[in-house]
Amino acid sequence: MAEAAKAIPQVRAESWLTDEMLARFESRAATYDRENRFFDQDFDELRSSGYLKLPLPSEFGGAGLTLARVCRQQRRLAYHAPATALGVNMHIYWVGVAADLWRRGDTSLEWMLRDAAAGEIFAAGHAERGNDIPVLLSTATAERVEGGYCFTGRKQFGSLTPVWTRFGLHGMDASDPEHPKIVHAFLQRDSAGYLIKETWDVVGMRATRSDDTILEAAFVPDRYVARVVPAGAAGIDPFVLSVFAWALMGFGNVYYGLARRALDKTIAAAKSKQSVALSRSLAYHPEVQHAIADMVIELESIGPHLDRIAEDWSNGVDHGAEWPAKIFSAKYHAVEGSWRIVDQGLDVAGGGGIFRSAGYERLLRDARLGRIHPANAFLTHEVVAKTALGISLDEQPRWG
């Protein structure tokens, strides 16, 4: 399977994410946010540099990076342009899922690797109103028809709306009410039966342009159907588990990179601010030192947690049924801790931090969205607790 891809040009490691690129991304971030505009220039640079092919195996012209190595690049990018990092995470995680399965001998998604090598852009359509267990359940329907499935429903938060060419989605096939199934598939951009609603006018991460996609019997042929699995936790097969690993670890590292930037800005602000009560800068105020110490301590615990889980995944450590709880926990720890760091940093920055020109209020708004990404706090606590207690995630009634 590798020989057919040998002629594809290889990604040059030194060009992935240069300091010059990062400086340009940082210089554009405030404008994208203010204008609620997609990060088009950043995206073009990242695509040209080969960044979008980081997880793509070298046999297909990519860099062949593991989840752990991709996460380290993503936190670098997020330090300078969080919304850009979050947006490209949606494409990168699909390529990473296909790459991991391929390396393990599962070639069912080799077409995704070839499409990614050819420049196709993958996006994710999992969020739905009324569904607090994304990926495992769905309020969208998937109806079996000749040659494929027709999907009907509304998908929220579809990052990369302006540029995606392959829209990853899922829906419920309830044709057998006793054995409902979740169908995971990829809609082509030139397909009929869907429309995009420009709904993305939100608190933060505005440059991702995560508009809604309305499916109206949108047809996906069998060749673009990735999996048909049982609904609920029984459907957590290697494909679904890989989606959790790549997506959530990516989220965690994006917000970790953002928090590290917030800490650095807070330290700089403390060193430059003066007070009539002090003969030196606010860096010598005991409560400012206390606050910065809290921020550092919080940040010091996030990085190693993310690294350990990503390394375990990349090295094939067998955590069995505990994998979802471990992945959810790492993401939860990262986004909750990052929010506390950014929020506390605003206390230190003081009134000056609320002005857009200072750049801090954008970090605050962006950081708040991390806690909304799946799995949110409610679902994380449910999964972690039930796993620890030995309670099946599919047990009914769900509570009580």
Coordinates of C-alpha atoms in Angstrom, one line a residue:
M1 CA 0.0 0.0 0.0
A2 CA 3.0 2.3 0.5
E3 CA 4.5 1.9 -3.0
A4 CA 1.7 3.8 -4.8
A5 CA 2.4 6.9 -2.7
K6 CA 6.2 7.0 -3.1
A7 CA 6.1 9.6 -5.8
I8 CA 4.3 12.1 -3.6
P9 CA 6.6 15.0 -2.5
Q10 CA 7.7 14.8 1.1
V11 CA 7.0 17.5 3.7
R12 CA 10.2 19.4 4.6
A13 CA 10.5 19.4 8.4
E14 CA 12.1 22.9 8.6
S15 CA 9.2 24.5 6.9
W16 CA 6.3 23.3 9.1
L17 CA 6.1 26.3 11.5
T18 CA 8.8 28.9 11.3
D19 CA 9.3 31.8 13.7
E20 CA 8.5 34.1 10.8
M21 CA 5.2 32.4 10.2
L22 CA 4.3 32.6 13.8
A23 CA 5.0 36.3 13.9
R24 CA 2.8 36.9 10.9
F25 CA 0.0 34.8 12.5
E26 CA 0.2 36.7 15.7
S27 CA 0.1 40.0 13.9
R28 CA -3.1 39.0 12.1
A29 CA -5.0 37.4 15.0
A30 CA -6.6 40.6 16.4
T31 CA -7.9 41.6 13.0
Y32 CA -9.5 38.2 12.3
D33 CA -11.1 38.4 15.7
R34 CA -12.3 42.0 15.3
E35 CA -13.7 41.4 11.8
N36 CA -15.1 37.9 12.7
R37 CA -13.3 36.7 9.7
F38 CA -11.8 33.3 8.8
F39 CA -8.0 33.0 9.1
D40 CA -7.5 32.8 5.4
Q41 CA -4.0 34.0 5.1
D42 CA -2.8 31.8 8.0
F43 CA -4.6 28.9 6.4
D44 CA -2.9 29.4 3.1
E45 CA 0.5 29.6 4.7
L46 CA -0.1 26.5 6.8
R47 CA -1.3 24.5 3.8
S48 CA 1.7 25.7 1.7
S49 CA 4.2 24.7 4.4
G50 CA 2.9 21.2 4.8
Y51 CA 1.5 21.8 8.3
L52 CA -1.8 20.3 7.4
K53 CA 0.0 17.0 6.5
L54 CA 1.9 16.7 9.8
P55 CA 0.1 13.4 10.8
L56 CA 0.0 12.0 7.3
P57 CA 2.4 9.0 7.0
S58 CA 5.5 9.7 5.0
E59 CA 4.4 7.1 2.5
F60 CA 1.7 9.5 1.5
G61 CA 3.9 12.6 1.4
G62 CA 3.4 13.7 5.0
A63 CA 5.6 14.2 8.0
G64 CA 4.3 11.1 9.8
L65 CA 4.1 12.8 13.2
T66 CA 2.5 10.9 16.1
L67 CA -0.3 12.4 18.2
A68 CA 2.3 13.4 20.8
R69 CA 4.5 15.3 18.3
V70 CA 1.5 17.0 16.6
C71 CA 0.3 18.2 20.0
R72 CA 3.6 19.9 20.6
Q73 CA 3.4 21.7 17.3
Q74 CA -0.2 22.7 18.0
R75 CA 0.6 24.3 21.3
R76 CA 3.3 26.3 19.6
L77 CA 0.8 27.6 17.1
A78 CA -1.8 28.3 19.7
Y79 CA 0.6 30.4 21.7
H80 CA 0.6 33.0 18.8
A81 CA -2.8 32.4 17.2
P82 CA -5.3 30.3 19.2
A83 CA -8.2 30.4 16.8
T84 CA -6.0 29.4 13.9
A85 CA -4.7 26.4 15.9
L86 CA -8.2 25.4 16.9
G87 CA -9.5 25.6 13.4
V88 CA -6.8 23.5 11.8
N89 CA -7.1 21.0 14.6
M90 CA -10.3 19.8 13.1
H91 CA -8.6 18.8 9.8
I92 CA -5.5 17.4 11.6
Y93 CA -7.4 15.1 13.8
W94 CA -9.2 13.4 11.0
V95 CA -5.9 12.8 9.2
G96 CA -4.4 11.6 12.5
V97 CA -7.3 9.1 13.0
A98 CA -6.8 7.6 9.5
A99 CA -3.0 7.5 9.9
D100 CA -3.2 5.7 13.2
L101 CA -5.6 3.1 11.9
W102 CA -3.4 2.6 8.7
R103 CA -0.3 2.1 10.8
R104 CA -2.1 -0.6 12.8
G105 CA -3.0 -2.5 9.6
D106 CA -6.6 -1.1 9.1
T107 CA -6.6 0.3 5.6
S108 CA -10.4 1.1 5.6
L109 CA -9.6 4.8 5.6
E110 CA -6.7 4.8 3.2
W111 CA -8.8 6.9 0.9
M112 CA -8.7 9.7 3.5
L113 CA -4.9 9.6 3.5
R114 CA -4.9 9.8 -0.3
D115 CA -7.4 12.7 -0.2
A116 CA -5.4 14.5 2.4
A117 CA -2.3 14.0 0.3
A118 CA -4.1 15.5 -2.7
G119 CA -5.0 18.6 -0.7
E120 CA -8.6 17.9 0.5
I121 CA -9.6 19.6 3.7
F122 CA -11.5 17.7 6.4
A123 CA -13.9 19.3 8.9
A124 CA -16.0 18.0 11.8
G125 CA -19.7 18.0 12.2
H126 CA -20.5 16.4 15.5
A127 CA -22.1 19.1 17.7
E128 CA -25.9 19.1 17.8
R129 CA -28.6 20.8 19.8
G130 CA -30.1 18.4 22.3
N131 CA -27.3 15.8 22.2
D132 CA -25.0 15.9 25.2
I133 CA -23.1 12.8 24.1
P134 CA -21.6 13.8 20.8
V135 CA -20.2 11.1 18.5
L136 CA -21.8 8.3 20.4
L137 CA -25.4 9.4 19.9
S138 CA -27.0 11.8 17.4
T139 CA -30.1 13.9 16.8
A140 CA -29.4 13.7 13.1
T141 CA -30.8 10.8 11.1
A142 CA -29.0 8.5 8.8
E143 CA -31.3 6.7 6.4
R144 CA -30.0 3.7 4.4
V145 CA -30.7 4.1 0.7
E146 CA -29.3 2.4 -2.4
G147 CA -25.6 2.9 -2.5
G148 CA -25.2 4.9 0.7
Y149 CA -26.9 7.0 3.4
C150 CA -29.0 10.1 3.4
F151 CA -28.4 12.4 6.4
T152 CA -30.9 14.9 7.8
G153 CA -30.3 17.2 10.8
R154 CA -28.5 20.3 11.9
K155 CA -24.8 20.4 12.8
Q156 CA -23.3 23.2 14.9
F157 CA -19.8 24.6 15.3
G158 CA -18.5 23.4 11.9
S159 CA -15.0 24.9 12.0
L160 CA -13.3 25.6 8.6
T161 CA -16.6 26.3 7.0
P162 CA -15.1 28.5 4.2
V163 CA -12.6 25.9 3.1
W164 CA -13.6 22.3 3.9
T165 CA -14.0 19.8 1.1
R166 CA -14.9 16.8 3.2
F167 CA -17.3 17.2 6.1
G168 CA -17.1 14.5 8.8
L169 CA -20.5 13.8 10.3
H170 CA -22.6 11.2 12.0
G171 CA -26.2 10.3 12.3
M172 CA -28.5 7.8 13.9
D173 CA -29.9 4.8 11.9
A174 CA -32.9 3.8 13.9
S175 CA -34.4 1.5 11.3
D176 CA -34.1 -1.3 13.9
P177 CA -35.3 0.5 17.1
E178 CA -34.0 -2.3 19.2
H179 CA -30.5 -2.0 17.8
P180 CA -29.9 1.6 16.7
K181 CA -26.6 2.4 14.9
I182 CA -24.4 5.4 14.4
V183 CA -23.2 6.0 10.9
H184 CA -20.0 8.0 10.5
A185 CA -19.4 9.4 7.1
F186 CA -17.9 12.3 5.0
L187 CA -19.9 14.6 2.9
Q188 CA -18.3 16.1 -0.2
R189 CA -18.4 19.8 -0.7
D190 CA -20.1 19.5 -4.1
S191 CA -22.9 17.3 -2.8
A192 CA -26.5 18.3 -2.8
G193 CA -28.8 18.3 0.1
Y194 CA -27.1 20.7 2.6
L195 CA -26.8 24.4 3.2
I196 CA -24.5 26.5 5.4
K197 CA -26.0 29.0 7.8
E198 CA -23.7 31.8 8.8
T199 CA -24.4 31.7 12.5
W200 CA -20.8 32.2 13.8
D201 CA -21.1 35.5 15.8
V202 CA -19.8 34.4 19.2
V203 CA -17.8 35.1 22.3
G204 CA -14.4 33.8 21.2
M205 CA -12.4 31.8 18.7
R206 CA -14.1 33.8 16.1
A207 CA -11.6 33.2 13.3
T208 CA -12.5 29.5 13.1
R209 CA -15.8 30.5 11.3
S210 CA -17.6 27.5 12.8
D211 CA -21.0 28.0 11.0
D212 CA -24.0 25.6 11.1
T213 CA -24.6 23.0 8.4
I214 CA -28.2 22.0 7.8
L215 CA -28.5 18.5 6.2
E216 CA -31.6 17.9 4.1
A217 CA -31.4 14.2 3.0
A218 CA -27.7 14.8 2.0
F219 CA -26.5 11.7 0.3
V220 CA -23.1 10.1 1.1
P221 CA -22.0 7.1 -1.0
D222 CA -20.8 4.0 0.7
R223 CA -17.2 4.7 -0.3
Y224 CA -17.2 7.7 2.1
V225 CA -18.9 5.9 5.0
A226 CA -16.2 5.4 7.6
R227 CA -18.0 3.3 10.2
V228 CA -21.4 1.9 11.1
V229 CA -21.3 1.0 14.9
P230 CA -23.8 0.5 17.7
A231 CA -25.2 3.6 19.3
G232 CA -23.7 4.6 22.7
A233 CA -20.5 3.4 24.3
A234 CA -20.9 0.0 22.7
G235 CA -19.8 1.8 19.5
I236 CA -16.4 2.9 20.8
D237 CA -14.3 0.9 18.4
P238 CA -10.7 1.9 17.4
F239 CA -12.1 4.5 14.9
V240 CA -14.3 6.3 17.5
L241 CA -11.6 6.0 20.2
S242 CA -9.1 7.6 17.8
V243 CA -11.5 10.4 17.2
F244 CA -11.6 11.1 20.9
A245 CA -7.9 10.9 21.3
W246 CA -6.9 13.2 18.4
A247 CA -9.7 15.7 18.8
L248 CA -9.7 16.1 22.6
M249 CA -5.9 16.0 23.0
G250 CA -5.7 18.6 20.3
F251 CA -8.2 20.8 22.1
G252 CA -6.3 20.5 25.4
N253 CA -3.0 21.5 23.8
V254 CA -4.5 24.5 22.0
Y255 CA -5.8 25.9 25.3
Y256 CA -2.6 25.0 27.1
G257 CA -0.6 27.1 24.5
L258 CA -3.1 29.9 25.0
A259 CA -2.6 29.8 28.8
R260 CA 1.1 29.9 28.5
R261 CA 0.8 33.0 26.4
A262 CA -1.5 34.6 29.0
L263 CA 1.1 33.8 31.7
D264 CA 3.8 35.5 29.8
K265 CA 1.7 38.6 29.1
T266 CA 0.7 38.7 32.8
I267 CA 4.4 38.6 33.9
A268 CA 5.3 41.3 31.5
A269 CA 2.4 43.5 32.8
A270 CA 3.4 43.0 36.4
K271 CA 7.0 44.1 35.6
S272 CA 5.9 47.2 33.8
K273 CA 3.0 48.4 36.0
Q274 CA 3.6 51.0 38.8
S275 CA 1.8 51.9 41.9
V276 CA 1.9 55.0 44.2
A277 CA 2.1 52.5 47.1
L278 CA 5.3 50.9 45.8
S279 CA 8.8 52.2 45.0
R280 CA 9.2 49.5 42.4
S281 CA 6.9 47.7 39.9
L282 CA 3.9 45.6 40.8
A283 CA 6.2 42.6 40.4
Y284 CA 7.2 43.3 44.0
H285 CA 3.6 43.3 45.3
P286 CA 3.1 40.2 47.5
E287 CA -0.4 39.4 46.2
V288 CA 0.7 39.8 42.6
Q289 CA 3.5 37.3 43.3
H290 CA 0.9 35.0 44.9
A291 CA -1.3 35.2 41.9
I292 CA 1.5 34.6 39.4
A293 CA 2.7 31.6 41.5
D294 CA -0.8 30.1 41.4
M295 CA -0.8 30.5 37.6
V296 CA 2.7 28.9 37.2
I297 CA 1.7 26.0 39.5
E298 CA -1.5 25.4 37.5
L299 CA 0.4 25.5 34.2
E300 CA 3.1 23.2 35.5
S301 CA 0.6 20.4 36.0
I302 CA -1.2 20.7 32.7
G303 CA 1.7 20.1 30.3
P304 CA 2.9 16.8 31.8
H305 CA -0.6 15.5 32.0
L306 CA -1.3 16.2 28.3
D307 CA 2.2 14.8 27.4
R308 CA 1.7 11.6 29.3
I309 CA -1.7 10.7 27.7
A310 CA -0.5 11.7 24.2
E311 CA 2.7 9.6 24.6
D312 CA 0.7 6.6 25.9
W313 CA -1.6 6.8 22.9
S314 CA 1.3 7.3 20.5
N315 CA 3.2 4.3 22.0
G316 CA 0.2 2.0 22.0
V317 CA -0.2 1.6 25.7
D318 CA -3.2 -0.6 26.4
H319 CA -5.5 1.2 28.9
G320 CA -8.4 -0.8 27.7
A321 CA -11.8 0.5 28.8
E322 CA -10.1 3.3 30.8
W323 CA -9.0 5.1 27.6
P324 CA -12.1 7.4 27.3
A325 CA -11.8 8.5 30.9
K326 CA -8.1 9.2 30.6
I327 CA -8.6 11.2 27.4
F328 CA -11.6 13.1 28.8
S329 CA -9.7 13.8 32.0
A330 CA -6.6 15.3 30.3
K331 CA -8.7 17.6 28.1
Y332 CA -10.8 18.7 31.1
H333 CA -7.8 19.4 33.2
A334 CA -6.2 21.4 30.4
V335 CA -9.2 23.6 29.5
E336 CA -10.4 24.2 33.1
G337 CA -6.9 25.0 34.3
S338 CA -6.2 27.2 31.3
W339 CA -9.3 29.2 32.0
R340 CA -8.3 29.8 35.6
I341 CA -4.8 30.9 34.5
V342 CA -6.2 33.4 32.0
D343 CA -8.9 34.7 34.4
Q344 CA -6.5 35.2 37.2
G345 CA -4.1 36.9 34.8
L346 CA -6.7 39.6 34.2
D347 CA -6.8 40.4 37.9
V348 CA -3.1 41.1 37.7
A349 CA -3.3 43.0 34.4
G350 CA -6.0 45.1 36.0
G351 CA -8.1 47.7 34.2
G352 CA -5.6 48.0 31.3
G353 CA -6.3 44.4 30.5
I354 CA -9.9 44.9 29.4
F355 CA -8.9 47.1 26.4
R356 CA -8.7 45.3 23.1
S357 CA -5.5 47.0 22.3
A358 CA -3.8 45.2 25.2
G359 CA -4.6 41.8 23.6
Y360 CA -5.6 40.2 26.9
E361 CA -9.4 40.4 26.6
R362 CA -9.2 38.3 23.4
L363 CA -7.3 35.6 25.2
L364 CA -9.9 35.7 27.9
R365 CA -12.8 35.2 25.5
D366 CA -11.0 32.5 23.6
A367 CA -10.1 30.6 26.7
R368 CA -13.7 30.5 27.9
L369 CA -14.7 28.4 24.9
G370 CA -12.4 25.5 25.9
R371 CA -14.8 24.5 28.6
I372 CA -17.6 24.1 26.1
H373 CA -15.7 21.8 23.7
P374 CA -16.7 18.1 24.1
A375 CA -16.4 16.5 26.4
N376 CA -17.7 19.2 28.7
A377 CA -17.5 19.1 32.5
F378 CA -20.8 17.3 32.9
L379 CA -20.0 14.5 30.5
T380 CA -16.4 14.2 31.7
H381 CA -17.4 13.7 35.3
E382 CA -20.0 11.1 34.2
V383 CA -17.6 9.1 32.1
V384 CA -14.8 9.3 34.7
A385 CA -17.0 8.4 37.6
K386 CA -18.8 5.6 35.9
T387 CA -15.5 4.1 34.7
A388 CA -14.1 4.2 38.2
L389 CA -17.2 2.7 39.7
G390 CA -17.5 0.0 37.1
I391 CA -20.8 1.2 35.8
S392 CA -21.4 0.7 32.1
L393 CA -21.8 3.9 30.2
D394 CA -24.8 2.4 28.4
E395 CA -26.6 1.3 31.5
Q396 CA -30.2 2.4 31.7
P397 CA -31.7 4.4 33.2
R398 CA -28.8 6.7 32.8
W399 CA -29.0 8.1 36.3
G400 CA -30.8 7.0 39.5

